[in-house]
């Protein structure tokens, strides 16, 4: 009887840990963007945050969702991808609104249908970002439908999904380098990136996720570490916001 109770207790504990880890995977990805969202909302400045981070995640998670149809993986990862896309659109909407509000002289609107590559992902209306991702999703979905039985194609989609996500920090690295500052970028966001990516990589290994997942997860952790190094390197450098405040009227 005691052994039976002990066995049931072990099973319950295992389920509890599984539920907690799954919940962390589902909602953990969006948490780092909460402090960045609040930072932009508070300062009404977007220069310190690269919108290409959002592009990377939207592309990565859209491909990951499509990859699920070709090669099934953990449901929590699928749900996470959907939630992350919603989160990225929320970030884009805020950034576009703030930029529009900060315009002193209203210039010409730049929209996706201009097909001007100079303003790619720098459009002035939120709908353009939605249109681009919608078009990307439609094209990718058609290709997945046509080649879903071709295993190498499916594997490439899976690799592109996690590799694109692994590189999401690169636009932020470049943004920090161009600004020679990390002002405007939420340090909490990057720390949460590092913690989340470390947990995620471990989760992939434990749950025996496809090799693309944990391999690129490790790359993501390295990029997070590099951004944290930038925070140290640029700690005494004035940021864009500081320069604006110091500029003569």
Tab-separated table of C-alpha atoms in Angstrom:
chain	number	residue	atom	x	y	z
A	1	UNK	CA	0.000	0.000	0.000
A	2	UNK	CA	2.785	2.398	0.948
A	3	UNK	CA	4.661	1.615	-2.250
A	4	UNK	CA	1.505	2.279	-4.274
A	5	UNK	CA	0.986	5.650	-2.604
A	6	UNK	CA	4.628	6.505	-3.154
A	7	UNK	CA	4.340	5.568	-6.819
A	8	UNK	CA	1.195	7.691	-7.226
A	9	UNK	CA	2.960	10.572	-5.495
A	10	UNK	CA	5.883	10.297	-7.912
A	11	UNK	CA	3.494	10.309	-10.872
A	12	UNK	CA	1.665	13.373	-9.542
A	13	UNK	CA	4.940	15.204	-8.946
A	14	UNK	CA	6.107	14.356	-12.458
A	15	UNK	CA	2.870	15.697	-13.916
A	16	UNK	CA	3.147	18.858	-11.822
A	17	UNK	CA	6.690	19.519	-13.018
A	18	UNK	CA	5.608	18.837	-16.599
A	19	UNK	CA	2.695	21.273	-16.319
A	20	UNK	CA	4.874	23.969	-14.785
A	21	UNK	CA	7.588	23.592	-17.423
A	22	UNK	CA	4.984	23.570	-20.193
A	23	UNK	CA	3.374	26.705	-18.785
A	24	UNK	CA	6.773	28.370	-18.600
A	25	UNK	CA	7.405	27.475	-22.234
A	26	UNK	CA	4.024	28.807	-23.361
A	27	UNK	CA	4.111	32.162	-21.592
A	28	UNK	CA	7.813	32.578	-20.825
A	29	UNK	CA	8.654	33.835	-24.304
A	30	UNK	CA	6.456	36.905	-24.048
A	31	UNK	CA	7.502	37.949	-20.531
A	32	UNK	CA	10.835	39.617	-21.524
A	33	UNK	CA	8.971	42.052	-23.757
A	34	UNK	CA	6.821	43.395	-20.946
A	35	UNK	CA	9.607	45.604	-19.486
A	36	UNK	CA	10.592	46.756	-22.987
A	37	UNK	CA	6.976	47.602	-23.764
A	38	UNK	CA	6.698	49.570	-20.535
A	39	UNK	CA	10.022	51.320	-21.226
A	40	UNK	CA	8.839	52.524	-24.631
A	41	UNK	CA	5.459	53.499	-23.216
A	42	UNK	CA	7.100	55.483	-20.421
A	43	UNK	CA	9.817	57.276	-22.400
A	44	UNK	CA	7.964	57.499	-25.726
A	45	UNK	CA	11.245	56.659	-27.452
A	46	UNK	CA	11.797	53.685	-29.756
A	47	UNK	CA	15.369	54.242	-30.973
A	48	UNK	CA	16.862	51.837	-28.451
A	49	UNK	CA	14.732	48.899	-29.582
A	50	UNK	CA	15.124	47.304	-33.009
A	51	UNK	CA	11.871	46.433	-34.750
A	52	UNK	CA	13.805	43.795	-36.678
A	53	UNK	CA	13.692	41.758	-33.475
A	54	UNK	CA	9.943	41.572	-34.044
A	55	UNK	CA	10.465	40.619	-37.688
A	56	UNK	CA	12.807	37.797	-36.701
A	57	UNK	CA	10.334	36.398	-34.209
A	58	UNK	CA	7.313	36.747	-36.483
A	59	UNK	CA	9.085	34.900	-39.294
A	60	UNK	CA	10.519	32.293	-36.930
A	61	UNK	CA	7.255	31.541	-35.164
A	62	UNK	CA	5.236	31.489	-38.372
A	63	UNK	CA	7.661	28.939	-39.819
A	64	UNK	CA	7.593	26.963	-36.582
A	65	UNK	CA	3.791	26.773	-36.728
A	66	UNK	CA	3.994	25.475	-40.304
A	67	UNK	CA	6.742	23.035	-39.299
A	68	UNK	CA	4.305	21.461	-36.827
A	69	UNK	CA	2.117	20.291	-39.724
A	70	UNK	CA	5.077	18.542	-41.322
A	71	UNK	CA	6.668	17.171	-38.168
A	72	UNK	CA	4.721	17.161	-34.923
A	73	UNK	CA	6.438	18.452	-31.809
A	74	UNK	CA	5.388	19.515	-28.311
A	75	UNK	CA	2.015	21.310	-28.216
A	76	UNK	CA	3.300	23.918	-25.700
A	77	UNK	CA	5.859	25.026	-28.298
A	78	UNK	CA	3.098	25.433	-30.873
A	79	UNK	CA	0.979	27.510	-28.491
A	80	UNK	CA	4.043	29.573	-27.581
A	81	UNK	CA	4.567	30.443	-31.249
A	82	UNK	CA	1.009	31.739	-31.582
A	83	UNK	CA	1.296	33.823	-28.412
A	84	UNK	CA	4.662	35.219	-29.502
A	85	UNK	CA	3.229	36.413	-32.807
A	86	UNK	CA	0.481	38.263	-30.958
A	87	UNK	CA	3.097	39.773	-28.631
A	88	UNK	CA	5.262	40.958	-31.516
A	89	UNK	CA	2.328	42.643	-33.206
A	90	UNK	CA	1.607	44.424	-29.923
A	91	UNK	CA	5.224	45.656	-29.809
A	92	UNK	CA	5.067	46.835	-33.421
A	93	UNK	CA	1.775	48.637	-32.852
A	94	UNK	CA	3.255	50.514	-29.898
A	95	UNK	CA	6.443	51.469	-31.759
A	96	UNK	CA	4.548	52.690	-34.822
A	97	UNK	CA	2.194	54.724	-32.631
A	98	UNK	CA	5.062	56.317	-30.697
A	99	UNK	CA	7.008	57.158	-33.856
A	100	UNK	CA	3.942	58.717	-35.427
A	101	UNK	CA	3.285	60.752	-32.302
A	102	UNK	CA	6.889	61.983	-32.156
A	103	UNK	CA	6.885	63.294	-35.721
A	104	UNK	CA	7.177	67.079	-35.602
A	105	UNK	CA	6.772	67.511	-39.343
A	106	UNK	CA	4.467	64.967	-40.918
A	107	UNK	CA	6.286	63.332	-43.805
A	108	UNK	CA	5.040	61.068	-46.522
A	109	UNK	CA	3.534	57.808	-45.321
A	110	UNK	CA	5.625	54.755	-46.097
A	111	UNK	CA	3.579	51.614	-46.624
A	112	UNK	CA	4.252	48.046	-47.651
A	113	UNK	CA	2.454	48.429	-50.983
A	114	UNK	CA	5.014	51.050	-52.051
A	115	UNK	CA	7.402	48.118	-52.466
A	116	UNK	CA	10.294	50.428	-51.669
A	117	UNK	CA	13.060	48.307	-50.183
A	118	UNK	CA	14.676	51.367	-48.595
A	119	UNK	CA	11.776	51.495	-46.168
A	120	UNK	CA	11.369	47.780	-45.653
A	121	UNK	CA	10.143	47.152	-42.108
A	122	UNK	CA	10.224	50.893	-41.471
A	123	UNK	CA	6.689	51.579	-42.582
A	124	UNK	CA	4.627	54.285	-40.957
A	125	UNK	CA	1.405	52.329	-40.543
A	126	UNK	CA	0.732	49.196	-38.528
A	127	UNK	CA	-1.367	47.567	-41.255
A	128	UNK	CA	1.680	47.311	-43.533
A	129	UNK	CA	3.435	45.050	-41.039
A	130	UNK	CA	0.352	42.849	-40.810
A	131	UNK	CA	0.080	42.729	-44.605
A	132	UNK	CA	3.685	41.625	-45.016
A	133	UNK	CA	3.429	38.838	-42.446
A	134	UNK	CA	0.105	37.747	-43.925
A	135	UNK	CA	1.667	37.534	-47.390
A	136	UNK	CA	4.662	35.659	-45.996
A	137	UNK	CA	2.338	33.234	-44.204
A	138	UNK	CA	0.262	32.566	-47.317
A	139	UNK	CA	3.306	31.881	-49.502
A	140	UNK	CA	4.920	29.680	-46.848
A	141	UNK	CA	1.668	27.788	-46.279
A	142	UNK	CA	1.258	27.050	-49.978
A	143	UNK	CA	4.829	25.766	-50.191
A	144	UNK	CA	4.346	23.614	-47.099
A	145	UNK	CA	1.131	22.191	-48.543
A	146	UNK	CA	2.874	21.313	-51.813
A	147	UNK	CA	5.995	19.795	-50.251
A	148	UNK	CA	4.690	18.440	-46.950
A	149	UNK	CA	5.586	14.878	-47.964
A	150	UNK	CA	9.123	15.880	-48.948
A	151	UNK	CA	11.050	15.322	-45.718
A	152	UNK	CA	14.132	17.454	-46.574
A	153	UNK	CA	11.886	20.464	-47.257
A	154	UNK	CA	10.084	20.040	-43.941
A	155	UNK	CA	13.396	19.739	-42.098
A	156	UNK	CA	14.677	22.905	-43.778
A	157	UNK	CA	11.553	24.771	-42.633
A	158	UNK	CA	12.185	23.567	-39.093
A	159	UNK	CA	15.801	24.652	-39.246
A	160	UNK	CA	14.945	28.072	-40.688
A	161	UNK	CA	12.372	28.573	-37.933
A	162	UNK	CA	14.738	27.986	-35.047
A	163	UNK	CA	17.756	29.549	-36.786
A	164	UNK	CA	15.840	32.769	-37.467
A	165	UNK	CA	14.711	32.834	-33.847
A	166	UNK	CA	18.275	32.189	-32.709
A	167	UNK	CA	19.370	35.307	-34.598
A	168	UNK	CA	16.658	37.551	-33.151
A	169	UNK	CA	19.226	39.266	-30.938
A	170	UNK	CA	21.429	40.238	-33.896
A	171	UNK	CA	19.300	43.268	-34.916
A	172	UNK	CA	19.510	44.473	-31.323
A	173	UNK	CA	23.286	43.992	-31.363
A	174	UNK	CA	23.498	46.110	-34.530
A	175	UNK	CA	21.135	48.722	-33.108
A	176	UNK	CA	23.284	49.039	-29.986
A	177	UNK	CA	26.427	49.253	-32.116
A	178	UNK	CA	24.999	51.974	-34.357
A	179	UNK	CA	23.815	53.987	-31.357
A	180	UNK	CA	27.032	53.249	-29.449
A	181	UNK	CA	24.686	52.884	-26.506
A	182	UNK	CA	22.141	50.518	-25.007
A	183	UNK	CA	19.943	53.342	-23.744
A	184	UNK	CA	16.315	52.680	-24.591
A	185	UNK	CA	16.864	48.927	-24.575
A	186	UNK	CA	15.453	47.223	-21.520
A	187	UNK	CA	18.196	45.424	-19.605
A	188	UNK	CA	15.498	43.375	-17.912
A	189	UNK	CA	14.389	42.175	-21.336
A	190	UNK	CA	17.868	40.927	-22.224
A	191	UNK	CA	18.387	39.259	-18.854
A	192	UNK	CA	15.042	37.517	-19.283
A	193	UNK	CA	16.087	36.552	-22.813
A	194	UNK	CA	19.197	34.889	-21.439
A	195	UNK	CA	17.330	33.114	-18.651
A	196	UNK	CA	14.501	32.041	-20.930
A	197	UNK	CA	16.776	30.839	-23.706
A	198	UNK	CA	18.857	28.832	-21.248
A	199	UNK	CA	15.711	27.221	-19.842
A	200	UNK	CA	14.335	26.658	-23.335
A	201	UNK	CA	17.513	24.963	-24.557
A	202	UNK	CA	17.490	22.679	-21.543
A	203	UNK	CA	13.794	21.961	-22.122
A	204	UNK	CA	14.508	20.997	-25.725
A	205	UNK	CA	17.211	18.581	-24.615
A	206	UNK	CA	15.133	16.980	-21.871
A	207	UNK	CA	12.011	16.674	-24.020
A	208	UNK	CA	14.044	15.345	-26.954
A	209	UNK	CA	12.828	18.053	-29.313
A	210	UNK	CA	14.164	18.035	-32.899
A	211	UNK	CA	17.897	18.729	-33.020
A	212	UNK	CA	17.338	22.075	-34.768
A	213	UNK	CA	15.611	23.370	-31.645
A	214	UNK	CA	18.326	22.826	-29.039
A	215	UNK	CA	21.224	23.559	-31.401
A	216	UNK	CA	19.906	27.007	-32.255
A	217	UNK	CA	18.848	27.523	-28.646
A	218	UNK	CA	22.517	27.361	-27.692
A	219	UNK	CA	23.354	29.969	-30.343
A	220	UNK	CA	20.639	32.201	-28.932
A	221	UNK	CA	22.177	32.042	-25.460
A	222	UNK	CA	25.540	33.129	-26.907
A	223	UNK	CA	23.976	36.161	-28.621
A	224	UNK	CA	22.195	37.097	-25.386
A	225	UNK	CA	25.541	37.002	-23.606
A	226	UNK	CA	27.060	39.285	-26.254
A	227	UNK	CA	24.285	41.861	-25.777
A	228	UNK	CA	24.938	41.813	-22.040
A	229	UNK	CA	28.587	42.505	-22.847
A	230	UNK	CA	27.451	45.513	-24.898
A	231	UNK	CA	25.619	46.819	-21.851
A	232	UNK	CA	28.957	46.788	-20.020
A	233	UNK	CA	30.942	48.274	-22.930
A	234	UNK	CA	28.555	51.163	-23.504
A	235	UNK	CA	27.726	51.791	-19.841
A	236	UNK	CA	29.375	55.244	-19.825
A	237	UNK	CA	28.336	56.289	-23.328
A	238	UNK	CA	25.485	58.813	-23.683
A	239	UNK	CA	22.498	57.460	-25.562
A	240	UNK	CA	20.266	59.075	-28.152
A	241	UNK	CA	17.817	60.268	-25.525
A	242	UNK	CA	20.598	61.888	-23.489
A	243	UNK	CA	22.004	63.623	-26.569
A	244	UNK	CA	18.572	65.010	-27.408
A	245	UNK	CA	18.164	66.346	-23.892
A	246	UNK	CA	21.627	67.936	-23.967
A	247	UNK	CA	21.127	69.500	-27.390
A	248	UNK	CA	20.544	73.284	-27.393
A	249	UNK	CA	17.018	74.454	-28.149
